[in-house]
mmCIF file of C-alpha atoms in Angstrom:
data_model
loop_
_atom_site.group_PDB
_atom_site.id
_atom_site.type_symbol
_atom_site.label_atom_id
_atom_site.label_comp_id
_atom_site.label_asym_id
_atom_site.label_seq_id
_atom_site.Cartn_x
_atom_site.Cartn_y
_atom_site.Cartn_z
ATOM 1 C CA UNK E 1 -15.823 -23.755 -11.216
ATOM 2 C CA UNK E 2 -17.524 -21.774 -8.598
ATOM 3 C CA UNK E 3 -14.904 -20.639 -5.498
ATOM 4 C CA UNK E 4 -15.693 -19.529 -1.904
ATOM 5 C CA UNK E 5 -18.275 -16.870 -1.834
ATOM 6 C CA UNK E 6 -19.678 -17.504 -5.818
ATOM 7 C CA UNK E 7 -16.131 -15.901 -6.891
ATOM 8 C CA UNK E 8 -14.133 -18.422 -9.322
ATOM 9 C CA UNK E 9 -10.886 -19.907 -8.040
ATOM 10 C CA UNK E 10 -9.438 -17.829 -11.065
ATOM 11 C CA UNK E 11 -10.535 -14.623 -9.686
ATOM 12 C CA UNK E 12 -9.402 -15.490 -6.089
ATOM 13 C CA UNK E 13 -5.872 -16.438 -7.301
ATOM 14 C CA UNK E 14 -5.571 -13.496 -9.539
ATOM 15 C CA UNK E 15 -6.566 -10.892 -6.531
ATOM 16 C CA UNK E 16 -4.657 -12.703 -4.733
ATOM 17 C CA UNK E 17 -1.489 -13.228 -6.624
ATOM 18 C CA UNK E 18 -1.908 -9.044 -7.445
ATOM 19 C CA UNK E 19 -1.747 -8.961 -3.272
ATOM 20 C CA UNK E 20 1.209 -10.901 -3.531
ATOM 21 C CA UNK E 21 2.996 -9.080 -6.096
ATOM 22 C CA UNK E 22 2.183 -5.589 -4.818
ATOM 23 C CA UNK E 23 3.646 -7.179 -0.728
ATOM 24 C CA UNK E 24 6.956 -8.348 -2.207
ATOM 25 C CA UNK E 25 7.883 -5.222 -3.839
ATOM 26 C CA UNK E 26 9.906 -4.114 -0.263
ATOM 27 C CA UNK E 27 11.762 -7.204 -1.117
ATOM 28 C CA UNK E 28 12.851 -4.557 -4.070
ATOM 29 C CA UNK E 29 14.123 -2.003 -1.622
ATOM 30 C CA UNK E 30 16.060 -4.421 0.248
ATOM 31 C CA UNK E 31 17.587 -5.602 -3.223
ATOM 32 C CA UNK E 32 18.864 -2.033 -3.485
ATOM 33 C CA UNK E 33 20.311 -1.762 -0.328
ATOM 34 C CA UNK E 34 22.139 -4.808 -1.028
ATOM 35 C CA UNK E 35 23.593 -3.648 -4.012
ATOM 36 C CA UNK E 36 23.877 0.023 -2.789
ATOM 37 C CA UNK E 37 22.113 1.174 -5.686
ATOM 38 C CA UNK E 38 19.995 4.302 -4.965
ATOM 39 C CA UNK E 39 17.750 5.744 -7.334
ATOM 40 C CA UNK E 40 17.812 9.575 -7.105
ATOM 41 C CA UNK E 41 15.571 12.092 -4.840
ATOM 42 C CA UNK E 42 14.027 13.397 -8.575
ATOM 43 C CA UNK E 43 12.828 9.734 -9.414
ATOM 44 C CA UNK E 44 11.662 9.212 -6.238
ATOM 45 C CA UNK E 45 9.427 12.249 -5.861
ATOM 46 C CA UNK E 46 7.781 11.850 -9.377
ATOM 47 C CA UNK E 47 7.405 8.140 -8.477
ATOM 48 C CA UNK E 48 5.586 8.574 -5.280
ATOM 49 C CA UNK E 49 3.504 11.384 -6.594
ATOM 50 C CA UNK E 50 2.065 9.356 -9.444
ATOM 51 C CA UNK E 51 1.285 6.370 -6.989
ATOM 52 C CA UNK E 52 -0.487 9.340 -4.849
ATOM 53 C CA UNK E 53 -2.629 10.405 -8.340
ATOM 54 C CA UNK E 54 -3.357 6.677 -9.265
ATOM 55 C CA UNK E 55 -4.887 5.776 -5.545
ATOM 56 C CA UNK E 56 -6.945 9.424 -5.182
ATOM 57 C CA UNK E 57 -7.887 9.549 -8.547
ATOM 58 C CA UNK E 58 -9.235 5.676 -8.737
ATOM 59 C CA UNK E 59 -10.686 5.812 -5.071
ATOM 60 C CA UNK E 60 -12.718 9.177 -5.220
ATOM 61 C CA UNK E 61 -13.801 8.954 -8.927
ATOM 62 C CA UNK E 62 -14.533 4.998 -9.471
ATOM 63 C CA UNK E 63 -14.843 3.011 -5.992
ATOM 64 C CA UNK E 64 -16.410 5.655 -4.146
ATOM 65 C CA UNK E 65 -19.231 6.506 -6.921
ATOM 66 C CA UNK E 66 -19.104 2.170 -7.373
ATOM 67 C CA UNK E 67 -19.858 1.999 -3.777
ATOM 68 C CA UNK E 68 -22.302 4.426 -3.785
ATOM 69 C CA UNK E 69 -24.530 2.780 -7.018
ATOM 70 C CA UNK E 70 -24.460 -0.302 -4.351
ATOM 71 C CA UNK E 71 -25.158 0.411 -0.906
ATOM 72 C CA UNK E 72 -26.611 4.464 -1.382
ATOM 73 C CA UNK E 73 -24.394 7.925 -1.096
ATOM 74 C CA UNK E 74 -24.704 7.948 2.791
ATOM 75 C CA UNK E 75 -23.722 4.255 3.770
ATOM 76 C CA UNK E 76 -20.926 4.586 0.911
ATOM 77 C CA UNK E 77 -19.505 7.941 2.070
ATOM 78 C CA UNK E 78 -19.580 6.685 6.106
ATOM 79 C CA UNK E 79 -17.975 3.038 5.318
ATOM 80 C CA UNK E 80 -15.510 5.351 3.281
ATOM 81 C CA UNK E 81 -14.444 7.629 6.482
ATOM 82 C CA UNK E 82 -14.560 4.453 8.439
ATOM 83 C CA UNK E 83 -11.657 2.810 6.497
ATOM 84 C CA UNK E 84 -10.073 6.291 6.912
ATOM 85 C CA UNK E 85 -10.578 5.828 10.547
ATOM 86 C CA UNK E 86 -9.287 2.572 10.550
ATOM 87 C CA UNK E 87 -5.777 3.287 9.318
ATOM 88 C CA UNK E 88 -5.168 6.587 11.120
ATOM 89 C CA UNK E 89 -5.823 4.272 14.382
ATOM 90 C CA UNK E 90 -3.545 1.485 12.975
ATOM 91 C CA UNK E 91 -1.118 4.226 11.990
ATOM 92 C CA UNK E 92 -1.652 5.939 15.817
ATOM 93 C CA UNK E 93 -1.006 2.350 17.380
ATOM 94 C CA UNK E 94 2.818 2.293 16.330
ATOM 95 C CA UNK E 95 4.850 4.130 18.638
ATOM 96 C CA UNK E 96 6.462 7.511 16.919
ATOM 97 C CA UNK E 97 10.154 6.404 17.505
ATOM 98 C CA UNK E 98 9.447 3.284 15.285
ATOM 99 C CA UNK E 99 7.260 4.227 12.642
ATOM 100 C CA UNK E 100 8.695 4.326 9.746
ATOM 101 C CA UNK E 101 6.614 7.347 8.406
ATOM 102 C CA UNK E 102 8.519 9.675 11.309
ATOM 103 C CA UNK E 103 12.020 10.855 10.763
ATOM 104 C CA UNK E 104 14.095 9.414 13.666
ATOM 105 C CA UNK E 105 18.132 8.560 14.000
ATOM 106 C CA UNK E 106 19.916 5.824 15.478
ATOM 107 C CA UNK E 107 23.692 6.130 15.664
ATOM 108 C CA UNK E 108 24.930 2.794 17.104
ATOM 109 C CA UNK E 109 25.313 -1.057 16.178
ATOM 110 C CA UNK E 110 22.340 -2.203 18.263
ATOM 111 C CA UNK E 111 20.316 1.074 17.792
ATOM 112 C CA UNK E 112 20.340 0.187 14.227
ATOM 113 C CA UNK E 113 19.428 -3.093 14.744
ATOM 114 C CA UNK E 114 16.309 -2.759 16.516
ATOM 115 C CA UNK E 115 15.278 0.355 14.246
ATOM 116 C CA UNK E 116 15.377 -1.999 11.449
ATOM 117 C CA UNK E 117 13.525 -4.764 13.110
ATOM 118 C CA UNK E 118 11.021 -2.708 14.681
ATOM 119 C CA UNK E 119 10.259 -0.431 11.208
ATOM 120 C CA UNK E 120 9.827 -4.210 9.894
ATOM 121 C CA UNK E 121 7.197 -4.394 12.147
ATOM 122 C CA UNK E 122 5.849 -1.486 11.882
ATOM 123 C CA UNK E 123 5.552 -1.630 8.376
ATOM 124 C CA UNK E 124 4.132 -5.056 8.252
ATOM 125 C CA UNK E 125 1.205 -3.609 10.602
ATOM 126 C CA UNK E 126 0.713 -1.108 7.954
ATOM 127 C CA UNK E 127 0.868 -3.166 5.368
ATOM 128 C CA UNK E 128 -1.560 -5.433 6.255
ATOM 129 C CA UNK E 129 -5.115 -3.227 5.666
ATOM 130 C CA UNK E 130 -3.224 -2.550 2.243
ATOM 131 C CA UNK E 131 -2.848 -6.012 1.053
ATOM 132 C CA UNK E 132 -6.813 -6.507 1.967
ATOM 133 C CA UNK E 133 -7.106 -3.627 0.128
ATOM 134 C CA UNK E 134 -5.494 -4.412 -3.141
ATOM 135 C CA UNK E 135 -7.224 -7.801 -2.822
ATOM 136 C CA UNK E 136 -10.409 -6.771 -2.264
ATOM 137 C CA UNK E 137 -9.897 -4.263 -5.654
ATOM 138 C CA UNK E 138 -8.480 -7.021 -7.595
ATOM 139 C CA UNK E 139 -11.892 -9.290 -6.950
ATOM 140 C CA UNK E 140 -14.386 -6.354 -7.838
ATOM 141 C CA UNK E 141 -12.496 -5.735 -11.270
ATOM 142 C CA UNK E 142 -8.729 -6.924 -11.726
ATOM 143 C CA UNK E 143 -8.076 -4.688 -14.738
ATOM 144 C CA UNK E 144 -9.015 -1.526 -12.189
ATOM 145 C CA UNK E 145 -6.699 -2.811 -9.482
ATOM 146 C CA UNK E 146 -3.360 -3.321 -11.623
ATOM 147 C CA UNK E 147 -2.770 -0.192 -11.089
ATOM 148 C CA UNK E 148 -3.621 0.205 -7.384
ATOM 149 C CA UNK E 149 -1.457 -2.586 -6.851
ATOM 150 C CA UNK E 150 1.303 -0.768 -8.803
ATOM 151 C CA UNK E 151 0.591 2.053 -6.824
ATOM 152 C CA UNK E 152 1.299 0.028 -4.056
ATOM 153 C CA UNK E 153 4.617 -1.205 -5.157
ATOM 154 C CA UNK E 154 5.948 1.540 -5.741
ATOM 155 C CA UNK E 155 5.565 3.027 -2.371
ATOM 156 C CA UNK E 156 6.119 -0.197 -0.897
ATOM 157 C CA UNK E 157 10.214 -0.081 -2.150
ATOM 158 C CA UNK E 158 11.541 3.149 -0.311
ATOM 159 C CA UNK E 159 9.836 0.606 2.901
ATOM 160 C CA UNK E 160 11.911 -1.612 2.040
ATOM 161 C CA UNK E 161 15.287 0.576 2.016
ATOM 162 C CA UNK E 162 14.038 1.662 5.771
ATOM 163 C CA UNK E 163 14.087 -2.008 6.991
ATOM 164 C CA UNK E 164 16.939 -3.248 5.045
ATOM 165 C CA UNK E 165 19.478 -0.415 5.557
ATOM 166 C CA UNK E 166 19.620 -0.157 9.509
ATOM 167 C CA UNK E 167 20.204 -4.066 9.570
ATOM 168 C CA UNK E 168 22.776 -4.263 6.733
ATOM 169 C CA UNK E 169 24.551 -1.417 8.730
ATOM 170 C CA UNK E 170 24.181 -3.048 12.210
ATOM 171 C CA UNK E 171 25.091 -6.850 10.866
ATOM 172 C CA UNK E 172 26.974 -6.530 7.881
ATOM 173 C CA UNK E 173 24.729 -9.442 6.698
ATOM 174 C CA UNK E 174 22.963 -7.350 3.343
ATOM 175 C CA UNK E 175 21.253 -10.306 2.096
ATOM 176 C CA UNK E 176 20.189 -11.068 5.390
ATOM 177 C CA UNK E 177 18.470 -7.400 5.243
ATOM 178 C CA UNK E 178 16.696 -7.900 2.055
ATOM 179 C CA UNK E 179 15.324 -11.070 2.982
ATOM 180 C CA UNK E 180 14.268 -9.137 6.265
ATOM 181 C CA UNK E 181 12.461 -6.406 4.142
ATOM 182 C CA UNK E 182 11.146 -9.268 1.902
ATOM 183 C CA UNK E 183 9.559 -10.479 4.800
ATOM 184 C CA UNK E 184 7.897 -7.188 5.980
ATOM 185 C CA UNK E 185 5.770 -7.317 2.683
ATOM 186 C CA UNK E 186 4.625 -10.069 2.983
ATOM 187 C CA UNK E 187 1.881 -8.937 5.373
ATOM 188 C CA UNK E 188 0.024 -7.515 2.483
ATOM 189 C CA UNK E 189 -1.104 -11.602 1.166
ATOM 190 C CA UNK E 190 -1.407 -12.227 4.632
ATOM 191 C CA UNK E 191 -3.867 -9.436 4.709
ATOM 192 C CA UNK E 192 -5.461 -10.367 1.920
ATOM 193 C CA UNK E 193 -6.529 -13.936 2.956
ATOM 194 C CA UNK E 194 -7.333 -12.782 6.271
ATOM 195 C CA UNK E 195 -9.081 -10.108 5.721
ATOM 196 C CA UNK E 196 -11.317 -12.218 3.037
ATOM 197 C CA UNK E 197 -11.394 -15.410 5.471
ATOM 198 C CA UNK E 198 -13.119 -12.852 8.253
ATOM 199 C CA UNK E 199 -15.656 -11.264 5.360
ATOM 200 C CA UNK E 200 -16.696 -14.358 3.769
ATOM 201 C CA UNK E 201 -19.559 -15.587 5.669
ATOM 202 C CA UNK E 202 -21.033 -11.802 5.191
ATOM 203 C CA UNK E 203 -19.802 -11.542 1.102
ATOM 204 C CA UNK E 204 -23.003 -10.167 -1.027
ATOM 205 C CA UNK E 205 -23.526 -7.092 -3.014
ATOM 206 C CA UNK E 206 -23.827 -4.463 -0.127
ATOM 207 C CA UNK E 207 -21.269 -5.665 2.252
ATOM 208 C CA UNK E 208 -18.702 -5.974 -1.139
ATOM 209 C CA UNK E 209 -20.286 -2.087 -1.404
ATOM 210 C CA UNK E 210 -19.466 -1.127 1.776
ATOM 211 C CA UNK E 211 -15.840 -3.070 1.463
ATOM 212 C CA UNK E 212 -14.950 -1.190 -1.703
ATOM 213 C CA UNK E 213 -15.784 2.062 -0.119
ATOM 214 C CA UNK E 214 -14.000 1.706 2.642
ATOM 215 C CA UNK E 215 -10.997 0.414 0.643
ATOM 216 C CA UNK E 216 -11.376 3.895 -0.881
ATOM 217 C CA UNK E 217 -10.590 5.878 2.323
ATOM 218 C CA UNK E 218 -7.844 2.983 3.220
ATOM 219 C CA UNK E 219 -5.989 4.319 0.199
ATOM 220 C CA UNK E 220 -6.628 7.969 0.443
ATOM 221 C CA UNK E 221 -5.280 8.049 3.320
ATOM 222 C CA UNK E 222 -2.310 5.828 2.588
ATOM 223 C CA UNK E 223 -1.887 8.857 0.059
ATOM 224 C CA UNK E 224 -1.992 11.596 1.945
ATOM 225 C CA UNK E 225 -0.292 10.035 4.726
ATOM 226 C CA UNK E 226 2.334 8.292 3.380
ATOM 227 C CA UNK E 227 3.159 8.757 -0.133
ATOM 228 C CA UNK E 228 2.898 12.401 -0.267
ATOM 229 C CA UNK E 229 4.719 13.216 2.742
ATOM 230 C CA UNK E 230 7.579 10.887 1.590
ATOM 231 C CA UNK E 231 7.618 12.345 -1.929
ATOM 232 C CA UNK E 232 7.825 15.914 -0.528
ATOM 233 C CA UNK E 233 10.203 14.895 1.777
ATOM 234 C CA UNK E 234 13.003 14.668 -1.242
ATOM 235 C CA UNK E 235 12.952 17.884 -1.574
ATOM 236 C CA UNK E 236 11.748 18.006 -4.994
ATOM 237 C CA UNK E 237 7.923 18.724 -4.698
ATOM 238 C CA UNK E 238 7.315 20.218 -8.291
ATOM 239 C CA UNK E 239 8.538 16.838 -9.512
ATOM 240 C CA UNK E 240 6.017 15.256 -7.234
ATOM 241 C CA UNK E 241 3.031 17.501 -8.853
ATOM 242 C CA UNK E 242 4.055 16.534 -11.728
ATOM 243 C CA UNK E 243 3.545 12.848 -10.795
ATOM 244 C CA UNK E 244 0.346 13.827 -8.870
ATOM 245 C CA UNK E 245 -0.826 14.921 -11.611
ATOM 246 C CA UNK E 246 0.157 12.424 -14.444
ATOM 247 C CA UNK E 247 -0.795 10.090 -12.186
ATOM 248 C CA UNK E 248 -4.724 11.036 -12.326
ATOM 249 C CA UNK E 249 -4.393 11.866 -16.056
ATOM 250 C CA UNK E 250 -3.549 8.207 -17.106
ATOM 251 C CA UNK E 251 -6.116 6.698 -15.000
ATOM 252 C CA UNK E 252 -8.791 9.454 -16.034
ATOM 253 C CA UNK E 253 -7.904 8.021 -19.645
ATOM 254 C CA UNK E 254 -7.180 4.266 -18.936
ATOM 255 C CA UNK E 255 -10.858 4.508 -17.457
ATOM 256 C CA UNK E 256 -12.307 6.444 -20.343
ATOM 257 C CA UNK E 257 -10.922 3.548 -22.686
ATOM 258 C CA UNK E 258 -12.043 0.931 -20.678
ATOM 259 C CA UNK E 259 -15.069 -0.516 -21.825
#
């Protein structure tokens, strides 16, 4: 049975479940918090560096080249430096002292507070290209996005701690903080449906060729932006090679095996 745009129902659930999934990992920060559970600096830095070699690898060597079979090298290559554009605006649009992707310190009760409420925000504006852009991946070829979406997740959870620890600080309340983080992610499926809703009266081959590429420079910059910076930031940025690195390996084989 045939869903909106030709796509099955199966496929659009999948995507979007994959959407889903990849959101409500900051629900998995905000779990930590509230068990004040920290995973260490070393973890962290390899785990953020492999999500950066999944999303660079997979965007530059299959969607991009994908994209390019679809709608030509020069529509493919400017759709992928307008989804660059479009998240370094989104990214520009939240204010420095609430981003959560800028060190910043609040020492009091209600400073804490609103830091945690307003990096849920911000995060949830951040998160919302992403979950359009995992979704959009899944459609094109769910076995290719698992990973992005993992990729996703994992970089989603340290956004999580950043919403959930101010507020279990400030309130006391740590469930109340996960389920606040929780929340956050949840603009990824909201994203995703969204994002497809406003695309599906123009779905065909070249606009899902122009989508895909610009999904591409979506995540490369979410890379270099985000989960590099972060990984470096734990001081261990050998581990994080390493990850970069292992990262691209195991998708450059996971895509040679695929058939």
């Amino acid at each position: 049975m045939e869903g909106l745009a030709g796509y099955g129902w199966d496929a659009i659930a999948v995507a979007f479940g994959i959407s889903l999934l990849a959101g409500i990992s900051t629900g998995v920060g905000g779990l930590i918090v509230a068990l004040k559970s920290t995973p260490s600096n070393t973890f962290l830095a390899g785990a953020l560096g492999f999500s950066t070699g999944v999303m660079v690898y997979i965007s530059l060597v299959e969607m991009l080249p994908e994209a390019a079979e679809e709608v030509g090298g020069p529509s493919a290559v400017a759709a992928f430096f307008a989804g660059v554009g479009l998240i370094a605006l989104i990214d520009r649009l939240v204010p420095e002292e609430v981003n959560p992707h800028e060190e910043h310190v609040a020492a009091s009760s209600p400073a804490l507070a609103r830091a945690g409420t307003m990096t849920g925000l911000a995060i949830a504006l951040h998160n919302f290209p992403e979950g359009f852009a995992s979704f959009m991946s899944a459609l094109a070829d769910p076995v290719l996005a698992a990973p992005i979406a993992l990729a996703i997740a994992i970089h989603n959870v340290p956004e999580g701690v950043a919403v959930a620890a101010p507020l279990r600080e400030a309130t006391g309340k740590k469930w109340r903080a996960a389920g606040w983080a929780t929340l956050s992610g949840l603009a990824e499926p909201a994203g995703a449906l969204i994002g497809f809703l406003l695309l599906l009266p123009f779905l065909g081959p070249s606009t899902l060729g122009l989508a895909y590429a610009a999904v591409a420079g979506i995540m490369v910059f979410i890379s270099f932006d985000k989960l590099l910076p972060s990984a470096i930031h734990t001081g261990h940025h050998h581990h994080c090679v390493y990850g970069v690195v292992g990262g691209m390996a195991v998708m450059a084989v996971s895509l040679l095996l695929l058939p």
